[in-house]
Coordinates of C-alpha atoms and ligand atoms in Angstrom, one line a residue:
M155 CA 0.1 0.0 0.2
L156 CA 1.5 3.3 -0.9
L157 CA 1.9 5.9 1.6
K158 CA -0.9 8.2 1.1
Q159 CA -2.9 5.3 0.5
R160 CA -1.9 4.4 4.5
I161 CA -2.8 8.1 5.2
K162 CA -6.0 7.9 4.1
L163 CA -7.3 5.0 5.5
C164 CA -5.9 5.8 9.1
Q165 CA -8.0 9.6 8.6
R166 CA -10.5 7.5 8.1
I167 CA -10.4 5.1 10.6
L168 CA -10.0 7.9 13.0
E169 CA -12.8 9.9 11.5
H170 CA -15.3 6.5 12.2
R171 CA -14.1 6.5 15.4
R172 CA -15.1 9.6 16.5
C173 CA -18.3 9.6 15.2
L174 CA -18.8 6.5 17.1
G175 CA -18.1 7.7 20.4
T176 CA -15.6 6.4 22.7
T177 CA -15.9 5.1 26.3
P178 CA -18.6 7.1 28.7
P179 CA -16.0 9.4 30.9
T180 CA -16.2 8.4 34.8
N181 CA -17.9 11.4 35.5
Q182 CA -21.2 10.9 33.8
S183 CA -24.0 8.2 34.0
F184 CA -24.4 6.0 31.5
R185 CA -27.6 7.0 29.9
K186 CA -26.5 10.8 29.3
W187 CA -23.5 9.6 27.6
Y188 CA -25.3 7.2 25.1
Q189 CA -28.3 9.5 24.0
K190 CA -25.5 12.0 23.2
L191 CA -23.8 9.2 20.5
W192 CA -27.4 10.2 18.5
T193 CA -28.3 13.7 17.1
T194 CA -31.6 14.3 19.3
E195 CA -32.7 17.2 17.2
R196 CA -36.5 17.3 16.6
T197 CA -37.1 14.0 18.3
N198 CA -38.5 15.9 21.2
L199 CA -41.3 17.7 19.8
P200 CA -44.1 20.2 21.9
P201 CA -45.9 20.1 24.2
Y202 CA -43.0 19.6 26.0
N203 CA -42.6 18.2 29.7
H204 CA -40.2 21.2 30.3
F205 CA -40.5 25.0 30.5
T206 CA -38.9 26.7 27.6
Q207 CA -35.8 29.2 28.0
I208 CA -35.8 32.6 26.8
G209 CA -34.0 33.0 23.9
D210 CA -36.2 30.4 22.3
P211 CA -38.7 32.4 19.5
V212 CA -41.2 30.4 21.0
L213 CA -41.7 33.0 23.6
R214 CA -41.2 36.4 21.6
Q215 CA -43.9 35.5 19.2
Q216 CA -48.0 36.6 19.4
A217 CA -49.4 33.7 20.2
A218 CA -52.5 32.6 18.2
L219 CA -56.1 32.0 19.4
V220 CA -57.1 28.9 19.9
P221 CA -59.8 28.5 16.4
K222 CA -63.3 28.0 17.8
E223 CA -63.9 24.6 15.8
H224 CA -60.9 22.4 18.1
I225 CA -61.5 24.0 21.1
D226 CA -62.7 20.8 22.1
S227 CA -60.1 18.6 20.0
P228 CA -58.3 16.0 21.6
E229 CA -55.3 18.1 20.5
I230 CA -55.9 21.1 22.7
K231 CA -57.4 18.8 25.8
A232 CA -54.0 17.4 25.6
I233 CA -52.3 20.6 25.7
V234 CA -53.9 21.7 28.5
E235 CA -53.5 18.2 29.8
Q236 CA -49.7 19.1 29.4
M237 CA -49.6 22.4 30.5
V238 CA -51.5 21.5 33.8
K239 CA -49.0 18.2 34.4
V240 CA -45.6 21.0 33.7
L241 CA -47.5 23.9 36.1
R242 CA -47.6 21.2 38.5
K243 CA -44.5 19.7 38.4
F244 CA -42.4 21.9 39.1
D245 CA -44.8 23.4 41.5
C246 CA -45.1 26.9 40.2
V247 CA -48.4 29.0 40.2
G248 CA -49.0 30.0 36.1
I249 CA -47.8 28.6 32.8
A250 CA -48.9 29.9 29.2
A251 CA -49.4 27.6 27.0
P252 CA -45.7 29.2 24.5
Q253 CA -43.9 27.6 27.7
I254 CA -44.6 24.4 26.6
G255 CA -43.4 25.4 23.2
V256 CA -46.9 25.7 22.2
S257 CA -47.9 28.9 20.2
L258 CA -51.5 29.2 21.1
R259 CA -53.5 31.4 23.7
I260 CA -54.2 29.5 26.6
I261 CA -53.0 30.0 30.5
A262 CA -53.3 28.0 33.5
M263 CA -53.2 29.5 37.1
E264 CA -53.3 27.7 40.4
F265 CA -52.3 29.2 44.0
K266 CA -52.5 26.2 46.3
G267 CA -53.0 27.2 49.9
R268 CA -50.7 25.1 51.2
I269 CA -48.0 28.1 49.7
R270 CA -49.0 30.0 52.8
K271 CA -47.0 27.5 55.1
E272 CA -43.8 28.1 53.1
L273 CA -43.8 31.8 53.0
P274 CA -43.6 33.8 55.9
E275 CA -46.8 35.5 57.3
V276 CA -45.6 39.1 56.9
V277 CA -44.6 38.1 52.8
Y278 CA -48.2 36.3 52.3
Q279 CA -49.8 39.5 53.3
A280 CA -47.8 42.1 51.7
R281 CA -48.1 40.7 48.5
Q282 CA -51.7 40.3 49.0
M283 CA -51.8 36.6 48.3
S284 CA -54.5 34.0 48.4
E285 CA -55.6 30.9 47.1
L286 CA -56.8 30.1 43.7
P287 CA -57.9 27.0 42.5
L288 CA -57.0 25.6 38.9
T289 CA -57.9 28.4 36.2
I290 CA -57.9 27.1 32.5
F291 CA -58.3 30.1 30.2
I292 CA -58.3 29.8 25.9
N293 CA -58.3 32.5 24.1
P294 CA -58.3 35.4 27.4
V295 CA -58.9 38.8 27.1
M296 CA -57.8 41.0 30.4
S297 CA -58.9 44.0 31.2
V298 CA -57.8 46.0 34.8
T299 CA -60.6 47.1 37.3
N300 CA -57.8 48.7 39.5
Y301 CA -54.8 50.6 38.3
S302 CA -53.3 51.2 41.3
K303 CA -49.8 49.5 40.7
L304 CA -47.9 47.3 43.1
K305 CA -43.9 46.3 43.1
H306 CA -43.0 43.0 43.8
P307 CA -40.6 40.4 43.2
E308 CA -41.5 38.3 40.4
G309 CA -39.9 35.3 38.7
C310 CA -40.2 33.0 35.9
M311 CA -39.9 29.6 34.3
S312 CA -38.6 30.9 31.6
V313 CA -36.2 32.5 33.0
R314 CA -34.5 30.3 35.4
G315 CA -32.8 31.0 38.3
Y316 CA -33.2 34.6 38.5
S317 CA -36.1 37.2 40.1
A318 CA -36.9 40.7 39.8
E319 CA -39.3 43.6 41.0
V320 CA -42.0 44.1 38.6
E321 CA -44.7 46.4 38.9
R322 CA -48.4 45.0 38.3
F323 CA -52.3 46.6 38.0
E324 CA -54.0 45.8 41.8
G325 CA -56.8 44.1 39.8
V326 CA -58.0 42.5 36.5
K327 CA -60.4 40.8 34.9
L328 CA -60.1 37.7 32.3
T329 CA -62.8 36.8 29.9
G330 CA -62.2 33.9 27.8
L331 CA -63.6 30.0 27.4
N332 CA -62.6 27.7 29.9
Q333 CA -61.0 23.5 29.7
L334 CA -64.7 22.8 28.5
G335 CA -65.3 25.4 26.0
T336 CA -67.7 27.3 28.2
Q337 CA -67.5 31.1 28.9
N338 CA -65.7 32.3 32.0
E339 CA -65.1 35.4 33.7
I340 CA -63.0 35.9 36.9
T341 CA -62.0 39.1 38.7
L342 CA -58.5 39.3 40.1
S343 CA -57.0 41.2 43.2
G344 CA -53.1 40.9 44.5
W345 CA -51.0 38.0 43.5
N346 CA -53.3 36.6 41.6
A347 CA -53.7 39.7 39.5
R348 CA -50.6 39.4 38.9
I349 CA -49.9 36.2 37.9
A350 CA -52.6 36.9 35.4
Q351 CA -51.2 40.0 34.1
H352 CA -47.7 37.8 33.8
E353 CA -49.1 34.8 31.8
M354 CA -51.0 37.3 29.2
D355 CA -47.7 38.5 28.5
H356 CA -46.7 35.3 27.5
L357 CA -49.5 35.4 25.2
D358 CA -48.1 38.7 23.7
G359 CA -44.5 37.7 23.4
K360 CA -43.4 39.2 26.6
L361 CA -41.6 38.4 29.6
Y362 CA -40.9 40.0 32.5
T363 CA -37.4 41.0 32.3
D364 CA -39.0 43.5 29.5
H365 CA -40.7 45.9 31.9
M366 CA -38.9 44.9 35.6
D367 CA -37.1 47.6 37.6
R368 CA -33.4 46.0 36.4
S369 CA -31.7 47.2 39.2
T370 CA -33.2 44.9 41.4
F371 CA -32.4 41.8 38.9
S372 CA -31.0 39.2 40.6
C373 CA -29.6 35.5 40.7
T374 CA -32.2 33.4 43.2
C375 CA -29.5 31.8 44.2
W376 CA -26.5 34.1 45.0
E377 CA -26.1 33.6 48.4
A378 CA -25.3 30.2 47.8
V379 CA -23.0 30.6 45.1
N380 CA -20.6 32.3 47.5
T381 CA -21.0 29.5 50.5
K382 CA -20.9 27.0 48.2
S383 CA -17.5 28.1 46.5
G384 CA -19.9 28.2 43.4
R385 CA -20.9 25.0 43.0
V386 CA -24.6 25.2 42.5
E387 CA -26.4 24.2 39.5
I388 CA -29.6 26.1 38.5
P389 CA -32.0 23.0 37.0
F390 CA -34.3 22.9 33.9
Y391 CA -35.2 19.8 34.0
K392 CA -37.4 17.8 37.3
Ligands
CO1173 CO1 -43.4 33.3 33.0

């Protein structure tokens, strides 16, 4: 074999080895390692089981109205179910369809009673928090019922690991369809009005970072970063 041919053959073997990957690095689980051996491109399709993150174009789109004829469809039912599942899995208070990768005007909110026990009573009162049973709106329309503004820290599962103070109207009214396709109307105040405004923003491609008090933008674990010498991770899964 000529030298040139030999070199080419060696190169091909090396290339082939690179494609197949090698042994799993010791610091990674076998599952994580073998998943990297093939492309995951477009194999994980919406509705997702996780929250899309800031930078994803779906969070910047004007979400579309759910066509009337599809409101009762199994597809919409599946999207709503998935939204509730993700909302509860991540233990949060609100979710909009673009956050699971679906650019449709659907929101779900739920403020569980047990949150009261997890927060200092002063905070609970100051933020005007109150229980809100699972509330779903398809094609919601919002109007302001109390133009007074309240400023409190706010976070978003699509801007994981950060929070900032945001001004929101004290009271709003939502009208739209519930998950059964029946016309619904709800008047909210305080923290629940905040949740509604936050989720409505998602349907218009807006995030709280667009109108936060920028000087208050914080990493939620900045103290832990110091105490743990930087060994802190922000999880995007649960
Ligand atoms: Co959000």
